mmCIF file of C-alpha atoms in Angstrom:
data_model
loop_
_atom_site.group_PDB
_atom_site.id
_atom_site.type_symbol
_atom_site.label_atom_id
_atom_site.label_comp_id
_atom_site.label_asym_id
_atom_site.label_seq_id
_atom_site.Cartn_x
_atom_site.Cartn_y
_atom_site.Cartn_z
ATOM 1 C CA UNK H 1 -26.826 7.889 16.021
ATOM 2 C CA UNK H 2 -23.136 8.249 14.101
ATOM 3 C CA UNK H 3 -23.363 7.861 10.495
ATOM 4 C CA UNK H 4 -20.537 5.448 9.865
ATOM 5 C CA UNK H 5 -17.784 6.125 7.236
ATOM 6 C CA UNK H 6 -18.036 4.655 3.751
ATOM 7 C CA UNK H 7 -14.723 3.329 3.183
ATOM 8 C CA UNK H 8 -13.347 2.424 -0.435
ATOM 9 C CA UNK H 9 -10.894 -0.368 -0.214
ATOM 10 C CA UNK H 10 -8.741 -1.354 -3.254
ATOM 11 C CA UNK H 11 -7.167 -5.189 -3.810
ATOM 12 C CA UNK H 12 -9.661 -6.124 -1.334
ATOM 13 C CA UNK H 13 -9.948 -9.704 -2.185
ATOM 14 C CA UNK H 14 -7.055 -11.085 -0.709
ATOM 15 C CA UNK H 15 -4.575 -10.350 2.024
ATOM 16 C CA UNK H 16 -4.808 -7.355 4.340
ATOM 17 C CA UNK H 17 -7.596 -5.635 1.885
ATOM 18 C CA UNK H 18 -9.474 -9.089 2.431
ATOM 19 C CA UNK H 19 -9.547 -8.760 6.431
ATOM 20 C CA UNK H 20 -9.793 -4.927 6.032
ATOM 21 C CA UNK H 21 -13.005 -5.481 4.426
ATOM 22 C CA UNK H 22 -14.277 -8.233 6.511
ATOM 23 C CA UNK H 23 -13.402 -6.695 10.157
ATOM 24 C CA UNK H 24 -15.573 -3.129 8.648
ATOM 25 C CA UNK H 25 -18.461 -5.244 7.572
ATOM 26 C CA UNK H 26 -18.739 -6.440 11.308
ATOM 27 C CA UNK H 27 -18.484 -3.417 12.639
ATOM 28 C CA UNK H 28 -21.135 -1.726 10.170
ATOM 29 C CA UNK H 29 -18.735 0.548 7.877
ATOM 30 C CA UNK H 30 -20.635 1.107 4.587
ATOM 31 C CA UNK H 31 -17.910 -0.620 2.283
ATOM 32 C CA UNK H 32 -16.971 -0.130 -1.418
ATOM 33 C CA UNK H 33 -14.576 -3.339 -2.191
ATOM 34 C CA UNK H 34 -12.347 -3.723 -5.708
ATOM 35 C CA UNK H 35 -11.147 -6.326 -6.634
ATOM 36 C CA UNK H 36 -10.354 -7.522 -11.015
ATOM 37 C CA UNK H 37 -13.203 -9.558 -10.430
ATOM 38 C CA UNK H 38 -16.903 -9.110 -8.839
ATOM 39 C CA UNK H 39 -16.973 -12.958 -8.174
ATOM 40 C CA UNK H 40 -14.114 -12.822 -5.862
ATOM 41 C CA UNK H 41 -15.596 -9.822 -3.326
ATOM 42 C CA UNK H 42 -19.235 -11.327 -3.468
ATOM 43 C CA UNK H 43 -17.831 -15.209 -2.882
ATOM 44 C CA UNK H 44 -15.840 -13.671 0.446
ATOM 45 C CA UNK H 45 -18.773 -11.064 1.258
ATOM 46 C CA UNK H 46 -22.296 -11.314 -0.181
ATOM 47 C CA UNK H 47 -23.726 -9.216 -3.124
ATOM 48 C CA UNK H 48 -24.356 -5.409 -3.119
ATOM 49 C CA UNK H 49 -26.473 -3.927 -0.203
ATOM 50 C CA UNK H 50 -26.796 -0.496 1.555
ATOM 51 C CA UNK H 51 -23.572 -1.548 3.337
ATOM 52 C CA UNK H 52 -21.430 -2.914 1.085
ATOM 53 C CA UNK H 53 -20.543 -2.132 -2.903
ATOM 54 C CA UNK H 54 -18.952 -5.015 -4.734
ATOM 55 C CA UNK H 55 -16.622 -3.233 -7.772
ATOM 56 C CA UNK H 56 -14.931 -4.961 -10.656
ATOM 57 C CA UNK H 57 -11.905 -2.239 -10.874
ATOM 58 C CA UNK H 58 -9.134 -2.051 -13.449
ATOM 59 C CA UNK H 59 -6.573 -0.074 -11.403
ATOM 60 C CA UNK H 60 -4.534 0.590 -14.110
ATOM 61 C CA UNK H 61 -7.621 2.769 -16.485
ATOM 62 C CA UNK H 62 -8.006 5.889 -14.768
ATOM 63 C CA UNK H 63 -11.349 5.890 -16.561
ATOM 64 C CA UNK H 64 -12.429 2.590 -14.651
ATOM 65 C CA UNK H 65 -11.255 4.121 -11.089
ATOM 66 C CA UNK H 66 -13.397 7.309 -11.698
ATOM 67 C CA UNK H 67 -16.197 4.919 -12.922
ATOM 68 C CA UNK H 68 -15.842 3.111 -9.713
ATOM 69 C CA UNK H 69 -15.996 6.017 -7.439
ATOM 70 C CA UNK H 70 -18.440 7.384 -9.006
ATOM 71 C CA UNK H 71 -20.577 4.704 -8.356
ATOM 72 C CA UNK H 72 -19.472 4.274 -4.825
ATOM 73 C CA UNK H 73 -20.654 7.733 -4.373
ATOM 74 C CA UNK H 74 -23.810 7.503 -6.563
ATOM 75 C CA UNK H 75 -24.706 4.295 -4.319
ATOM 76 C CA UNK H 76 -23.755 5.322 -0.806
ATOM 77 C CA UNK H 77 -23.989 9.420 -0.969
ATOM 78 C CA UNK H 78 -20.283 9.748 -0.213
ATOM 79 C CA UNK H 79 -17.221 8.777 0.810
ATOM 80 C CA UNK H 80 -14.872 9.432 3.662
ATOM 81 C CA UNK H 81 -11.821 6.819 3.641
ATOM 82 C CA UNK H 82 -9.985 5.544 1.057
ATOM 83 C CA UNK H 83 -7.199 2.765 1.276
ATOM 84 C CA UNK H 84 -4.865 2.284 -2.007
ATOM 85 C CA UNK H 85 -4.049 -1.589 -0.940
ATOM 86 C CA UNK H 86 -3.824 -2.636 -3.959
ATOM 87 C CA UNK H 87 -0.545 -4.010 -5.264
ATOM 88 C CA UNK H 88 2.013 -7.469 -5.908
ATOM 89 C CA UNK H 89 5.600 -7.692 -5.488
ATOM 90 C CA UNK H 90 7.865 -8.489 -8.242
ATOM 91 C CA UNK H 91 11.279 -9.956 -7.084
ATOM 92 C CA UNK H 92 14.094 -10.120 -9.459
ATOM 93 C CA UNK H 93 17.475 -7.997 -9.729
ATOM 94 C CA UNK H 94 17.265 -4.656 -11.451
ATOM 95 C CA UNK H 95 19.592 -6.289 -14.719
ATOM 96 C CA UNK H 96 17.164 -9.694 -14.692
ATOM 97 C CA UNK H 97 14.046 -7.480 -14.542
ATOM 98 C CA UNK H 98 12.430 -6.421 -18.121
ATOM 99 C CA UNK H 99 11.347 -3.089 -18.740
ATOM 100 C CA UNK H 100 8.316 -4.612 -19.158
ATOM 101 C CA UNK H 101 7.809 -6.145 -15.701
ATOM 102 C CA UNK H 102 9.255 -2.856 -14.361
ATOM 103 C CA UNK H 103 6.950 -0.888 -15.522
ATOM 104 C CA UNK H 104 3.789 -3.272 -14.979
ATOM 105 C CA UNK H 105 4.659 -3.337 -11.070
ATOM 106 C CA UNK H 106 4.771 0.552 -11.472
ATOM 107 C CA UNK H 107 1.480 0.475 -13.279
ATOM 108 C CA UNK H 108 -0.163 -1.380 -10.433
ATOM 109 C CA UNK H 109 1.301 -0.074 -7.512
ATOM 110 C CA UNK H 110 2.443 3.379 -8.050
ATOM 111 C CA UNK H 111 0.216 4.605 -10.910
ATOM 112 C CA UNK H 112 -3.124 2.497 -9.680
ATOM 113 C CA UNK H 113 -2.840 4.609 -6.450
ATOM 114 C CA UNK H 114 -2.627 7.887 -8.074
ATOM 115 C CA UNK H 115 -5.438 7.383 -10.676
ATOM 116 C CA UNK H 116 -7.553 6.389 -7.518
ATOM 117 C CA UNK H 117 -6.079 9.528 -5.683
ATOM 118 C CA UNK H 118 -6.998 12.080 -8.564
ATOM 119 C CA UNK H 119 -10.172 10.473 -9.345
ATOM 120 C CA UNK H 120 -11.212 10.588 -4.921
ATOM 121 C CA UNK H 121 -9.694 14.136 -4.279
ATOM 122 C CA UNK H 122 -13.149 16.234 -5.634
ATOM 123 C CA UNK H 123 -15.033 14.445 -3.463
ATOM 124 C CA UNK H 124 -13.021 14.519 -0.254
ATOM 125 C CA UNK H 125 -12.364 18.307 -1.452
ATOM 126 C CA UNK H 126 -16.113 19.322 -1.492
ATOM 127 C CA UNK H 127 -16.944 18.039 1.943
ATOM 128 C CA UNK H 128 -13.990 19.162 3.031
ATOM 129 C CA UNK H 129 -12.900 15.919 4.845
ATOM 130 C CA UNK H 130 -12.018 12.347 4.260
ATOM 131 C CA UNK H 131 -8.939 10.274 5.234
ATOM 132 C CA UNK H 132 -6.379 7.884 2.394
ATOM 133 C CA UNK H 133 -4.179 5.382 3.528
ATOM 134 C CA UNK H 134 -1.372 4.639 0.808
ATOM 135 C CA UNK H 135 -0.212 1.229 1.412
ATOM 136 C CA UNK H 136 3.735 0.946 1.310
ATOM 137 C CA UNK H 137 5.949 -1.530 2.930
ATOM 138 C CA UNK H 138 8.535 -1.241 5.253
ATOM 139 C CA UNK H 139 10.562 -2.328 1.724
ATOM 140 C CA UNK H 140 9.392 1.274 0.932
ATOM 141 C CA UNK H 141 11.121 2.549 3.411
ATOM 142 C CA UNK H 142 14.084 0.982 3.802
ATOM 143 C CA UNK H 143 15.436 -1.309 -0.131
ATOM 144 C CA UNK H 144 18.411 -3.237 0.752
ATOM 145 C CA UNK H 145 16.691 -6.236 -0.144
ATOM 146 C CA UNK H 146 18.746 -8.108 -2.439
ATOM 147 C CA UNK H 147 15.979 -9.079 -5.638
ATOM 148 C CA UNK H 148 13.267 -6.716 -4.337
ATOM 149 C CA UNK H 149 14.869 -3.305 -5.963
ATOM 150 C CA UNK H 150 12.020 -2.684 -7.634
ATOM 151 C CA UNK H 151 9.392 -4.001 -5.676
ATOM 152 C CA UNK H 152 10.976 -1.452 -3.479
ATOM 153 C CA UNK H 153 11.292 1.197 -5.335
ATOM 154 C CA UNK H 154 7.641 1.299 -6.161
ATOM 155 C CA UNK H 155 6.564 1.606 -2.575
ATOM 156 C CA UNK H 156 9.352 4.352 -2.133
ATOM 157 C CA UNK H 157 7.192 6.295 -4.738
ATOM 158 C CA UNK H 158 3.740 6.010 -2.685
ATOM 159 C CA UNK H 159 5.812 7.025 0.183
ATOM 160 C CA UNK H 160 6.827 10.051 -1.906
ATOM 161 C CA UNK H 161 3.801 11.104 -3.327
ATOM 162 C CA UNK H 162 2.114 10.536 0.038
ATOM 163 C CA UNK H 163 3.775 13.208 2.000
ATOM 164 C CA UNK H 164 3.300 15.550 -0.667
ATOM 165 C CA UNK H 165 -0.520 14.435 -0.945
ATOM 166 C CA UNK H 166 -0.611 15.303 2.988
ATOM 167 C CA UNK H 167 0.461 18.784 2.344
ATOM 168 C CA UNK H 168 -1.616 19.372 -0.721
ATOM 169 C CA UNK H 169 -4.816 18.098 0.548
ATOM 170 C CA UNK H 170 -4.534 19.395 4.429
ATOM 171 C CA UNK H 171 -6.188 22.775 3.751
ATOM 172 C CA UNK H 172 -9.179 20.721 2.785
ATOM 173 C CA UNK H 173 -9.286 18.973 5.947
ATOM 174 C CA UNK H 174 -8.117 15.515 4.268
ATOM 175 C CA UNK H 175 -5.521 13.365 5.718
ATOM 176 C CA UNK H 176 -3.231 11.297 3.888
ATOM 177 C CA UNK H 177 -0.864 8.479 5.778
ATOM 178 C CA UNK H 178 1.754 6.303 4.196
ATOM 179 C CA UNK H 179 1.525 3.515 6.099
ATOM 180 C CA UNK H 180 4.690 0.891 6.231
ATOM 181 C CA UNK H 181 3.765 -2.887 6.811
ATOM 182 C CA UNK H 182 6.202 -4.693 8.528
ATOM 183 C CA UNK H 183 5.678 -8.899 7.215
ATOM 184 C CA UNK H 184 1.944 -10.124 7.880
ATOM 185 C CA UNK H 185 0.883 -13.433 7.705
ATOM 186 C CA UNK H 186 -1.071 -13.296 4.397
ATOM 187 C CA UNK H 187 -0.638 -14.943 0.686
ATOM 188 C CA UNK H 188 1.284 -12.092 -0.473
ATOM 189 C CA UNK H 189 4.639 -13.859 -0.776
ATOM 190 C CA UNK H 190 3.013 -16.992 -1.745
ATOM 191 C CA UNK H 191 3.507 -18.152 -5.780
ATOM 192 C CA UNK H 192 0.428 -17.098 -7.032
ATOM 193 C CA UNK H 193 1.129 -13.427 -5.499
ATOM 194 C CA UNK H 194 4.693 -12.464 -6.136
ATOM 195 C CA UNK H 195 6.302 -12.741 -9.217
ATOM 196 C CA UNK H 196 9.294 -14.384 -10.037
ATOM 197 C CA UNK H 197 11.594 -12.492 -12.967
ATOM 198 C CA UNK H 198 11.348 -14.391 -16.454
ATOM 199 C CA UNK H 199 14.500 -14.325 -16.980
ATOM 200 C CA UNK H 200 17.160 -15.278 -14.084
ATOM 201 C CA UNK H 201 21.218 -14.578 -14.091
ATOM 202 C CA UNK H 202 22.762 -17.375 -11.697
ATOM 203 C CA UNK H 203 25.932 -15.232 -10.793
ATOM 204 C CA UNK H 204 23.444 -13.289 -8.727
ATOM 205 C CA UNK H 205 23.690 -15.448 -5.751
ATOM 206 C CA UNK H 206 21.799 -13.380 -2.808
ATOM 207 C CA UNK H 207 19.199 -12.237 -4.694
ATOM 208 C CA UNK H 208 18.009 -15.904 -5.216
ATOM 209 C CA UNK H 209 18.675 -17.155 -1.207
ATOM 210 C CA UNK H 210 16.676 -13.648 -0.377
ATOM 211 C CA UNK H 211 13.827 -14.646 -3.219
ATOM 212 C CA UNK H 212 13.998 -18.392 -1.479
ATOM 213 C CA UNK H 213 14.272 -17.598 2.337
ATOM 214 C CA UNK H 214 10.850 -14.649 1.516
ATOM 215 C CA UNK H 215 9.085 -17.423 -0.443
ATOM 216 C CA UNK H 216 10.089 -20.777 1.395
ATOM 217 C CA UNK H 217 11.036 -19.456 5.277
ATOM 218 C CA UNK H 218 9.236 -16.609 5.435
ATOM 219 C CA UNK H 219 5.713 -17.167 3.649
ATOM 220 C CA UNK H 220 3.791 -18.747 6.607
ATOM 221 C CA UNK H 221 5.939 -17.384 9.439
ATOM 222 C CA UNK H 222 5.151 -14.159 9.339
ATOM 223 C CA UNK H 223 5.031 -12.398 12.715
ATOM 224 C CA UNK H 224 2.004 -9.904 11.923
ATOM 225 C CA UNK H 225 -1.858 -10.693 12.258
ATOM 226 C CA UNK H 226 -3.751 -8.834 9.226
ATOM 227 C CA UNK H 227 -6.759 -8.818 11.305
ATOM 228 C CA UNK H 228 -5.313 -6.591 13.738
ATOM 229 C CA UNK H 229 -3.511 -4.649 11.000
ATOM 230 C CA UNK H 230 -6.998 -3.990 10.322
ATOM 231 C CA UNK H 231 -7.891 -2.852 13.585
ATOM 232 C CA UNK H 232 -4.864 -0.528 13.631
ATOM 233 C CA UNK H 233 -6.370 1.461 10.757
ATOM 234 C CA UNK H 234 -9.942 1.632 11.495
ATOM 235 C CA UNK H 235 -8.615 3.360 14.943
ATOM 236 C CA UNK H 236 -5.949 5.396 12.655
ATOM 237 C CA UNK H 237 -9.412 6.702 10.610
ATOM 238 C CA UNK H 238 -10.931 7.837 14.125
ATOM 239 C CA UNK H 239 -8.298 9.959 15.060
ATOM 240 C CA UNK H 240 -8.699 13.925 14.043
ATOM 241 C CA UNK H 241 -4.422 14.223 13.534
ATOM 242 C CA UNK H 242 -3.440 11.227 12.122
ATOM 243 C CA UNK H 243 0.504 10.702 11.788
ATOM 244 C CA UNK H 244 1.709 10.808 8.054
ATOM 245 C CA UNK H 245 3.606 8.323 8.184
ATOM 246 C CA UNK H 246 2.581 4.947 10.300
ATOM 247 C CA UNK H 247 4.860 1.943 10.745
ATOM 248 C CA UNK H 248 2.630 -1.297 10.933
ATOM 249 C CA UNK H 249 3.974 -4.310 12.669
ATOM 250 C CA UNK H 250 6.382 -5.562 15.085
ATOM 251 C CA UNK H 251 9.970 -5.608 14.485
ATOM 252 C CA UNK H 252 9.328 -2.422 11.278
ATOM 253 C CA UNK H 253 11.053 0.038 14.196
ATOM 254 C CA UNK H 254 14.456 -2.399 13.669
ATOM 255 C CA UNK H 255 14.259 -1.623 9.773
ATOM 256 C CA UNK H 256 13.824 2.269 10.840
ATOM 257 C CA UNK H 257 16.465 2.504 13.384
ATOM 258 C CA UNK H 258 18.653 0.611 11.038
ATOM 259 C CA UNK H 259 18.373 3.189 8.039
ATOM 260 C CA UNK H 260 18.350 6.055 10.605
ATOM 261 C CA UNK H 261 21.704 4.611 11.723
ATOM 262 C CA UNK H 262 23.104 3.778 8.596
ATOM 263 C CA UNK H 263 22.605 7.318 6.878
ATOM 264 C CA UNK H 264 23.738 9.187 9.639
ATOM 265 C CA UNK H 265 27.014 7.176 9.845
ATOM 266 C CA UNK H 266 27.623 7.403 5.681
ATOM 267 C CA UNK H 267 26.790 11.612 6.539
ATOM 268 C CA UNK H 268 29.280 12.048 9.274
ATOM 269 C CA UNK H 269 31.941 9.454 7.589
ATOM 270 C CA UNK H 270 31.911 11.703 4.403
ATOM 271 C CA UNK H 271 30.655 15.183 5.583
ATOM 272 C CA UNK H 272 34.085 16.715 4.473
ATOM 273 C CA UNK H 273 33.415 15.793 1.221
ATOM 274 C CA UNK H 274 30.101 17.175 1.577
ATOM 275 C CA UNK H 275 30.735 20.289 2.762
ATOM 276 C CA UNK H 276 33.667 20.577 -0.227
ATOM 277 C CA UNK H 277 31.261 22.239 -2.485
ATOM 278 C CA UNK H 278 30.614 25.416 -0.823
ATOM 279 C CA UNK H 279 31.513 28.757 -3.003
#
């Protein structure tokens, strides 16, 4: 009988961690959920049993992420999947924005995913297997999104450090995919989730309809199910060569083809210029 995969799941109570979490628990995953709280996971999912490991987690204290895996190991034997989920999107244009919320979005979402991926790397190492989803956005890959600059730029950074993670941690038989979500239908661009800037410039005009239509038109109309986002990458975990990078969602291949498009046209409009600099 196949052993199934203990998967550790970050920002799991909420939003596509939430149904991540939920949809392995059915299907008998041996799950290690973290969430700021332990009240939130056990509320959604029971308290701790062989298959699941309920984790209060401060993402931002690398010595609280290698507490957490440790446990997860200690209590399971192992672990085989790991999914960085874990992050909140902070609108607000790049002169409204602090360089204190700058840097607290980067705490969560870029630095929170590395602390878990140097603190998970010796154990995937020594068995010489294991699988991490980074969780970007489709903002991560493409950022002309008036208000969302660094919201954006954050997930650019997981999708940087993922394709280098994918080369670094191949020869050990690890995979590492940076997968894009297109817009899902959870409470991620609800108030309680996103954050608004503190301090807002009216001249900036687009920014606010862009913060408005996400928040008021958007939120609630999303064309993505989380609960087959789910399903995508439980089969993405099964697969022996899985892509580096994914695209989740209908209608992420428009954002693709659009930046595909719109560098190639900016590289042949200005290629003389380009190619000015040669010796």
């Amino acid at each position: 009988m196949e052993t199934k995969k203990v998967w550790f799941v970050t920002g799991a109570s909420k939003g596509l961690g939430f149904e991540l979490v939920k949809k392995l628990l059915s299907e008998g995953f041996r799950v290690a959920a973290t969430s700021r709280t332990v009240a939130s996971l056990t509320n959604s999912f029971g308290e701790t049993s062989e298959n699941f490991l309920p984790l209060a987690m401060n993402i931002t204290d690398n010595e609280d992420v290698k507490l957490s895996l440790a446990k997860t190991v200690e209590h399971f034997g192992n672990v085989d999947v790991i999914v960085n989920n874990a992050g909140y999107g902070q609108l607000g244009t790049l002169e409204e924005l602090t360089d204190k919320e700058a840097k607290a979005n980067f705490e969560v979402n870029v630095f929170g995913s590395l602390n878990v991926i140097r603190n998970a790397m010796p154990y995937l190492r020594e068995q010489q297997s294991g699988n991490i989803f980074n969780i970007s956005s489709i903002g991560g890959y493409a950022g002309n999104f008036p208000g969302w600059g660094i919201y954006c730029s954050t997930k650019f950074a997981v999708a940087g450090f993922t394709e280098a993670l994918a080369e670094e941690a191949r020869p050990f038989g690890i995979h590492a995919t940076v997968v894009y979500p297109g817009y899902f239908r959870t409470d991620f661009l609800t108030q309680d989730s996103a954050k608004i800037p503190a301090r807002s410039i009216e001249a900036y005009e687009s920014a606010r309809n862009s913060e408005q239509a996400h928040l008021n038109e958007i939120n609630g109309n999303q064309p993505n199910d989380p609960v087959k986002a789910a399903d995508a990458l439980i089969a993405l975990s099964k697969e022996q060569n899985p892509p580096v990078h994914f695209l989740l969602g209908i209608e992420t291949h428009e954002f693709l083809n659009h930046k595909i498009n719109a560098i190639t046209n900016d590289a042949k409009a200005w290629e003389h210029l380009t190619n000015s600099t040669a010796i």
